[in-house]
Coordinates of C-alpha atoms in Angstrom, one line a residue:
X1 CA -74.9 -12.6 -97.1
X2 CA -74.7 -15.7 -95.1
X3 CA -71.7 -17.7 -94.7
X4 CA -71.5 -21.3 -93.5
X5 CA -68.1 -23.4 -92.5
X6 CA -69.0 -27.1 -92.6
X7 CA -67.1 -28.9 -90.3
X8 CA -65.7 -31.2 -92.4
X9 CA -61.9 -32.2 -91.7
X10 CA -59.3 -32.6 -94.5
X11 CA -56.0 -31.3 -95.7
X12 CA -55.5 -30.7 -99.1
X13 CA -53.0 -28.3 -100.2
X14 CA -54.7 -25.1 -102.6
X15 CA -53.1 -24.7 -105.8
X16 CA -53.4 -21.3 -106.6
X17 CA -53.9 -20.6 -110.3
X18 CA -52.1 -17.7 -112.3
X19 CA -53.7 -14.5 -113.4
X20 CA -54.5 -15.8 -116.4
X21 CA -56.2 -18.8 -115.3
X22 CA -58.3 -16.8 -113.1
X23 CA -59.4 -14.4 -115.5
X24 CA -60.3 -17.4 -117.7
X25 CA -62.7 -18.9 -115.2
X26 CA -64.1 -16.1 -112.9
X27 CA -65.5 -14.7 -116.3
X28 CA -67.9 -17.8 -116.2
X29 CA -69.3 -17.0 -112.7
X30 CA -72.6 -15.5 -111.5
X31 CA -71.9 -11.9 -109.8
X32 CA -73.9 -13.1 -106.4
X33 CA -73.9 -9.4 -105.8
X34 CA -76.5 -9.5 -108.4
X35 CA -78.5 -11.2 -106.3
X36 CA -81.1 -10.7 -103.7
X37 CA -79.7 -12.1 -99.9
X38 CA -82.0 -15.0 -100.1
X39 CA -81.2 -16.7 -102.8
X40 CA -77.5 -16.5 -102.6
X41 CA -75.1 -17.8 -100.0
X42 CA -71.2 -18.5 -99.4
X43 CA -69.6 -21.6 -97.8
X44 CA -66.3 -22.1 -96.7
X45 CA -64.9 -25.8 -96.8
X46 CA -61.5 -27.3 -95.5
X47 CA -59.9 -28.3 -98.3
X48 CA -60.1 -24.8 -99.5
X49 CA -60.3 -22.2 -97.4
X50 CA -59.2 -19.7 -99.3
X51 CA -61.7 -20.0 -101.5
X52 CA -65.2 -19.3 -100.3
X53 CA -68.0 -21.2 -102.9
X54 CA -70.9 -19.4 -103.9
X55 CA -74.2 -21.0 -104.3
X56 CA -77.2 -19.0 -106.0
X57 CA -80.4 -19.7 -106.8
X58 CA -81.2 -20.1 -110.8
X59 CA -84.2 -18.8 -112.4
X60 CA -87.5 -19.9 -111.1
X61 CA -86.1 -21.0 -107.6
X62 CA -88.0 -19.5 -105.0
X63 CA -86.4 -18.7 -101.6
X64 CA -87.7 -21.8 -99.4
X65 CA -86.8 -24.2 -102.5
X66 CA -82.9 -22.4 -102.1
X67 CA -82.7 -22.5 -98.4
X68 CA -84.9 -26.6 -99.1
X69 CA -82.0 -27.1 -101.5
X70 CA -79.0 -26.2 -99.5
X71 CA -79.7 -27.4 -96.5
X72 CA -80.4 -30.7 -97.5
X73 CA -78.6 -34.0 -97.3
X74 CA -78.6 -34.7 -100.7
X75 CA -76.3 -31.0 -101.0
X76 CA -74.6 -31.5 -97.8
X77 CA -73.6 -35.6 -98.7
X78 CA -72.8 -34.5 -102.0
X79 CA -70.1 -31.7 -100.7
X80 CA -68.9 -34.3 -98.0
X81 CA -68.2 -37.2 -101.3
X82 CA -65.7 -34.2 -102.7
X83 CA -63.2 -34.2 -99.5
X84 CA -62.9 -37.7 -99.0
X85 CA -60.3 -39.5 -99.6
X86 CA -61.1 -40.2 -103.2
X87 CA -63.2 -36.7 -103.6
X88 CA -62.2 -34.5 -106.2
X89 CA -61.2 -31.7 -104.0
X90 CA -59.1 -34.1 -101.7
X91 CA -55.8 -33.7 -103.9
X92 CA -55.5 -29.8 -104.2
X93 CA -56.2 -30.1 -108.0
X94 CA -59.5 -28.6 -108.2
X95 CA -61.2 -26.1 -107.2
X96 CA -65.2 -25.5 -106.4
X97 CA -65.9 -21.7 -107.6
X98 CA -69.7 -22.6 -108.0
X99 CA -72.9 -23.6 -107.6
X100 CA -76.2 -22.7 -109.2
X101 CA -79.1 -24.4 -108.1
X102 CA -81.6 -24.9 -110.8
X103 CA -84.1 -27.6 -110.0
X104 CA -86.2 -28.9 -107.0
X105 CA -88.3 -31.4 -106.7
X106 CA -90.2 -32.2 -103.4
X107 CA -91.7 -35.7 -102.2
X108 CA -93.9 -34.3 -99.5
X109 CA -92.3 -32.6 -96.9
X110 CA -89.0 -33.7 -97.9
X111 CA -86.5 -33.2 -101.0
X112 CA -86.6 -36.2 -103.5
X113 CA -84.7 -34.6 -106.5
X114 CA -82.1 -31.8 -106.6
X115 CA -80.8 -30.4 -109.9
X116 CA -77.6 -28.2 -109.9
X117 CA -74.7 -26.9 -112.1
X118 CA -70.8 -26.9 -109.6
X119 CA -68.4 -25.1 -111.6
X120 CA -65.2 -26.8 -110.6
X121 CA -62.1 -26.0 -112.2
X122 CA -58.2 -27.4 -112.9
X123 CA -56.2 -25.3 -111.0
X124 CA -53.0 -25.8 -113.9
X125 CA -55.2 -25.7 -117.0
X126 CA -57.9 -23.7 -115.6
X127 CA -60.5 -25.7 -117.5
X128 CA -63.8 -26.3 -116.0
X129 CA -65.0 -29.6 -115.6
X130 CA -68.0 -31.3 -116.8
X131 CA -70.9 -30.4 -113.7
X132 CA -73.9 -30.7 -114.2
X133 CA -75.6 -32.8 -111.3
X134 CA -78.9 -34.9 -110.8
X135 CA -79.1 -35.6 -107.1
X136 CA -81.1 -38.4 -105.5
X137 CA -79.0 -40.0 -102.7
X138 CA -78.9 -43.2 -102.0
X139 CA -80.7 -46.4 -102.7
X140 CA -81.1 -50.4 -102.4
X141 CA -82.4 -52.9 -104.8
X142 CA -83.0 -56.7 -104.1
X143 CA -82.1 -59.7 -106.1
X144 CA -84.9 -62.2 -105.1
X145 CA -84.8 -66.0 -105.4
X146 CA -87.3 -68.6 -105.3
X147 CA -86.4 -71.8 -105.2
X148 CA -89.5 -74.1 -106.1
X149 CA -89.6 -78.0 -107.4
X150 CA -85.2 -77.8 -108.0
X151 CA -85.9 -74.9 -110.1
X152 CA -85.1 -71.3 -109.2
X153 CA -86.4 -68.3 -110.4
X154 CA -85.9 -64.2 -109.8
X155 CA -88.9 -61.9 -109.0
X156 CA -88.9 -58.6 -110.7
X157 CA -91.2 -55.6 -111.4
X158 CA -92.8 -54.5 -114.3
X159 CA -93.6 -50.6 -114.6
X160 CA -93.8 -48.1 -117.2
X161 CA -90.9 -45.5 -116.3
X162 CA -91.4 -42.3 -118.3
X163 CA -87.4 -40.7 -118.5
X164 CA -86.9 -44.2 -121.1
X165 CA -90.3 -44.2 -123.1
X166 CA -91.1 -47.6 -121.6
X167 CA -92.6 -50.4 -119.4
X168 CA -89.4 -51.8 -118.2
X169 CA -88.5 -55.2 -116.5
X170 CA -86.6 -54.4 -113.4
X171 CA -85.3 -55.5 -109.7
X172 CA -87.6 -54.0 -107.1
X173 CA -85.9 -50.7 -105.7
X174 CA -86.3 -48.2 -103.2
X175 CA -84.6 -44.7 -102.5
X176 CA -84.0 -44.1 -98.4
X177 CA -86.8 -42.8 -96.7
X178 CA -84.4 -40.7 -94.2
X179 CA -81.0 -39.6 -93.7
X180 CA -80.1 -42.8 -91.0
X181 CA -79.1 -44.9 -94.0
X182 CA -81.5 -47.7 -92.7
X183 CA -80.7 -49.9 -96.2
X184 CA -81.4 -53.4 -95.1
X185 CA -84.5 -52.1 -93.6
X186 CA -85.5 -50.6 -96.7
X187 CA -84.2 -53.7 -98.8
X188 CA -86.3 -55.8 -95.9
X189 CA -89.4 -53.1 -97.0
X190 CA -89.3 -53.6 -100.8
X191 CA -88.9 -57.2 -100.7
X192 CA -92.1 -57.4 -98.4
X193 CA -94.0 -54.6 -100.6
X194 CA -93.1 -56.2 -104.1
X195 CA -93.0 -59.8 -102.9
X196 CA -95.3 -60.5 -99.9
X197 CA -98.2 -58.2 -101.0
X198 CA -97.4 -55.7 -97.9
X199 CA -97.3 -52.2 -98.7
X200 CA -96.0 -51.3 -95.3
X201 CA -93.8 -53.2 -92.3
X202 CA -92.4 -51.5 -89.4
X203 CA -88.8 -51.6 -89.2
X204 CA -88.5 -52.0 -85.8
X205 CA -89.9 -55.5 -85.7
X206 CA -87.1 -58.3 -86.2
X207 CA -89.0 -60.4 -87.7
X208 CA -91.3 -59.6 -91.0
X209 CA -94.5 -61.9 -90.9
X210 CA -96.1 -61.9 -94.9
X211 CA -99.6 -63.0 -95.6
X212 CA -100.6 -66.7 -94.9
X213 CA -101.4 -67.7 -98.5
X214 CA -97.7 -67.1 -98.6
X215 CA -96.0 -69.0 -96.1
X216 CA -92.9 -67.3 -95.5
X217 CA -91.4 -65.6 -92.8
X218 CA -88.5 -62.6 -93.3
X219 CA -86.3 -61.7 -91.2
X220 CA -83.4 -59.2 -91.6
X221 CA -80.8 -62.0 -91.3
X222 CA -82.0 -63.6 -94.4
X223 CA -80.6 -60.0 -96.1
X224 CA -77.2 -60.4 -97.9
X225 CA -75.2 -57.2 -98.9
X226 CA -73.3 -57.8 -102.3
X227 CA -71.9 -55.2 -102.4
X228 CA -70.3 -55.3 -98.9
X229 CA -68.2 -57.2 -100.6
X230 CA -66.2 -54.7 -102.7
X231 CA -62.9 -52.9 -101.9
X232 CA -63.5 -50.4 -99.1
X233 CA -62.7 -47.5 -101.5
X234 CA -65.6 -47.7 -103.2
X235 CA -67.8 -47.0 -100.3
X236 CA -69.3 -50.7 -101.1
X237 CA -72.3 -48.9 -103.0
X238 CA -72.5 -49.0 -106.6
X239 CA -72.6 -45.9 -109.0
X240 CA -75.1 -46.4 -112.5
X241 CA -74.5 -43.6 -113.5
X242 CA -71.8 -41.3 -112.1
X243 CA -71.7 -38.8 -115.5
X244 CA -74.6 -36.9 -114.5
X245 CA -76.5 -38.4 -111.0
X246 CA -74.7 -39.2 -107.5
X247 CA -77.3 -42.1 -107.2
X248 CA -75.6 -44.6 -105.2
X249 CA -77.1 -48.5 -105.3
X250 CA -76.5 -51.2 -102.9
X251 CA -77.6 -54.5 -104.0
X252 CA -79.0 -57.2 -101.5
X253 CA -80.1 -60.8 -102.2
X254 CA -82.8 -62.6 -100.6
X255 CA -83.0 -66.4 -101.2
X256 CA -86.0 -68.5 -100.0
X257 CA -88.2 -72.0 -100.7
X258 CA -91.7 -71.5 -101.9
X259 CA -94.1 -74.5 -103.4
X260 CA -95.3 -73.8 -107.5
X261 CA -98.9 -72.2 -106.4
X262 CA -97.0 -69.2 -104.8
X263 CA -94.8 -68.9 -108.1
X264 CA -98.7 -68.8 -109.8
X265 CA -99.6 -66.8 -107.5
X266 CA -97.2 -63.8 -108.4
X267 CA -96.7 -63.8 -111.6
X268 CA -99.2 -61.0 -113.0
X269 CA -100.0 -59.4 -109.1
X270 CA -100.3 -56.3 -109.3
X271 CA -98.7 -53.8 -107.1
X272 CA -97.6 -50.5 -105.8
X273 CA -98.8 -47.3 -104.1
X274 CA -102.0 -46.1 -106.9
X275 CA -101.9 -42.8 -104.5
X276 CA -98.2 -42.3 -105.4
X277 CA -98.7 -42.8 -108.9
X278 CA -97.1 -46.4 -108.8
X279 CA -98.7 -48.8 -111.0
X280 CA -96.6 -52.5 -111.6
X281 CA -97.1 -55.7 -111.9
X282 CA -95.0 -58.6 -110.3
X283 CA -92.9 -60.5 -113.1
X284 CA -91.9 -63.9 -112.2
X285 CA -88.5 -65.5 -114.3
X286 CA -86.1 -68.2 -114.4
X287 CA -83.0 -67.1 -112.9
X288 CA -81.1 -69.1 -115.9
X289 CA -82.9 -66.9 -118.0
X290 CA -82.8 -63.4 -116.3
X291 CA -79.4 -62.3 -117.6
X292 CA -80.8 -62.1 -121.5
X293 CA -84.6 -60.8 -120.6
X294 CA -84.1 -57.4 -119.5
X295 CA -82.1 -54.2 -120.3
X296 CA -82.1 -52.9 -116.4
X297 CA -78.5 -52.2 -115.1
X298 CA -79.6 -53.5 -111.8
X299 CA -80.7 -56.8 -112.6
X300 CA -77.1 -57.6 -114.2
X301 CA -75.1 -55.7 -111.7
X302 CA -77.0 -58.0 -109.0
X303 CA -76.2 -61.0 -111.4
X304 CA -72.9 -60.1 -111.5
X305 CA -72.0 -59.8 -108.0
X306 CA -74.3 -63.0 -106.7
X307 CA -72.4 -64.9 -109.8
X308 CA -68.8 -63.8 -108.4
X309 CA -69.6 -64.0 -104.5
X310 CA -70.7 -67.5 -105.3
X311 CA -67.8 -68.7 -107.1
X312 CA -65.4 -66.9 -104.4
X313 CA -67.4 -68.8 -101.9
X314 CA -67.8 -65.1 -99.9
X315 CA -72.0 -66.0 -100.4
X316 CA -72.7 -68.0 -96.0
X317 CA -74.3 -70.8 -95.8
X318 CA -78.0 -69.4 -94.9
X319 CA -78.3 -68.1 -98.4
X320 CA -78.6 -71.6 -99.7
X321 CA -82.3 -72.4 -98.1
X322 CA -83.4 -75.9 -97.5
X323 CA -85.8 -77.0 -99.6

C-alpha cells in the first residue's frame, strides 16, 4: 500500500478520542485490507499525523479513474481548503478517518467532476459529520452591461440545464480550464464567447478584438472582480452551494457603450460549442429589471455585490464608460 505526505504546513493540536468514541466510529470504515493495492491508498497530513486517512476506490471505480481521482487538483485543493486557517481540520476538532471515492467524470483528458464520501468525525462526541462531496473547483461568471440610448441592460444566457428540469436564464459562466487559476482570463473568454460571437481568444493577447459588426474592443482592464472586494477570509470567491459541492464562484463585471442595432443584434443569437453539447441562446434584459426575471443565484449574487460596491463607492471610475 502506498503512502503519501503532502506537504502542507499547519499545527493543529490532535484530540485524541476515548475508546468508546473510537469503537463508535472505526465500525463505519472500509477494511482497506479488503482491498486490492490499486484502488486503495493512505495519506498522512500535518494537522494530523497520527492519523493516517484512507482513501479507497468504491464500486465501479476502475484503477486509472482512482489513481485520475486522487491525484487531481480538485482532491488535492480540496484537502488543502481543510488545513487552512478556516478548514475544518485546522482547530484539532475533527478528524479525517475517510474517504471513498465513488464517482468520476472525465472532460477529455482531464477530470471535470469528482464524487466522494470523507468520513470526518468530532473528536468529543464522536459523531460523523455530514460528507458527502460534489467536486468541480473553481469558476467565474460575468455580470455584463450595455449601456445604449441612457438605458442599460444585462446580457445573459439561455440554456436548458438538465440537474433542474429546465431552460434556465443565467449569467454566462465558465469552470477553469487548468490549475493556474487564470480567472480574468476566463471571465475575458466567456464574455467574448457569449457576447462578441468568438468561441475562442488566446489569452495571451492583451487586448481582445470582437467582430466588426460589433464595435468593441476588450481588454482585461475593463474586468472588475466583485468579489475582490470581500473580507480576506473568505478567500474573495463565493460558495452556492457549500452543503454538498466545493464549487467556488468569482463574479466579474464588464460595463461597455454599444448603439440599439447591437442590442437587436443579440437578443435571440444563438451560441455555444454544438460539439460539446452546448446549445443557448443570448438573452438580452433591462438591468432594472434583471433582479425579478430569473431564479439563477448568480445573477443576484452579481446584483448584489455591483449594487453594494456602487453605493460604497469601491466600483473605479473606468467601469462607468462614456457614452
Amino acid at each position: 500500500m502506498s503512502t503519501i505526505s503532502l506537504p502542507i504546513r499547519l499545527s493543529s493540536p490532535f484530540l485524541l478520542l476515548s475508546s468508546t468514541h473510537r469503537r463508535h466510529y472505526n465500525k463505519k470504515i472500509v477494511k482497506m485490507s479488503s482491498l486490492p493495492e490499486s484502488t486503495r491508498r493512505s495519506i498522512t497530513l500535518p494537522s494530523q499525523l497520527s492519523e493516517p486517512i484512507s482513501i479507497i476506490a468504491g464500486g465501479g471505480i476502475s484503477e486509472s479513474e482512482f489513481k485520475t481521482a486522487v491525484e487531481s487538483s480538485l482532491f488535492s485543493e480540496w484537502l488543502k481548503n481543510l488545513q487552512t486557517p478556516t478548514g475544518i481540520l485546522s482547530t484539532g476538532t475533527f478528524t479525517l478517518k475517510q474517504v471513498l471515492i465513488q464517482g468520476v467524470d472525465m472532460f477529455g483528458n482531464r477530470i471535470g467532476f469528482l464524487k466522494f464520501k470523507a468520513d470526518i468525525f468530532d473528536n468529543q462526541t464522536g459523531q460523523k459529520i455530514p460528507g458527502i462531496v460534489f467536486a468541480r473547483g473553481p469558476a467565474v461568471t460575468v455580470l455584463i452591461l450595455l449601456e445604449s440610448d441612457g438605458e442599460v441592460y444585462a446580457v445573459l444566457t439561455e440554456q436548458a440545464r438538465v440537474p433542474t428540469g429546465r431552460t434556465v436564464l443565467e449569467l454566462p459562466a465558465g469552470m477553469l480550464d487548468d490549475d493556474k487559476g487564470d480567472f480574468v482570463g476566463t471571465a475575458v473568454r466567456e464574455v467574448s464567447s457569449f457576447l462578441f460571437v468568438c468561441p475562442f481568444v488566446s489569452l495571451m493577447l492583451p487586448t481582445y478584438k470582437v467582430e466588426e459588426e460589433i464595435g468593441i474592443k476588450l481588454k482585461l482592464e475593463d474586468m472588475v472582480d466583485l468579489t475582490a472586494f470581500l473580507v480576506t477570509s473568505t478567500g474573495g470567491r463565493i460558495f452556492p452551494s457549500p452543503g454538498g459541492c466545493d464549487e467556488e464562484i468569482s463574479v466579474f463585471l464588464y460595463k461597455g457603450c454599444v448603439n440599439k442595432e447591437t442590442i437587436t443584434s443579440l437578443q435571440g443569437k444563438e451560441m455555444g460549442l454544438r460539439d460539446h453539447g452546448e446549445i443557448i441562446k443570448v438573452r438580452v434584459v433591462p438591468y432594472e429589471k434583471l433582479w425579478r426575471m430569473t431564479a439563477d443565484a448568480k445573477v443576484l449574487m452579481a446584483i448584489g455585490l455591483y449594487e453594494m460596491a456602487k453605493r460604497e463607492g469601491l466600483l473605479p471610475e473606468k467601469t462607468v464608460p462614456k457614452c
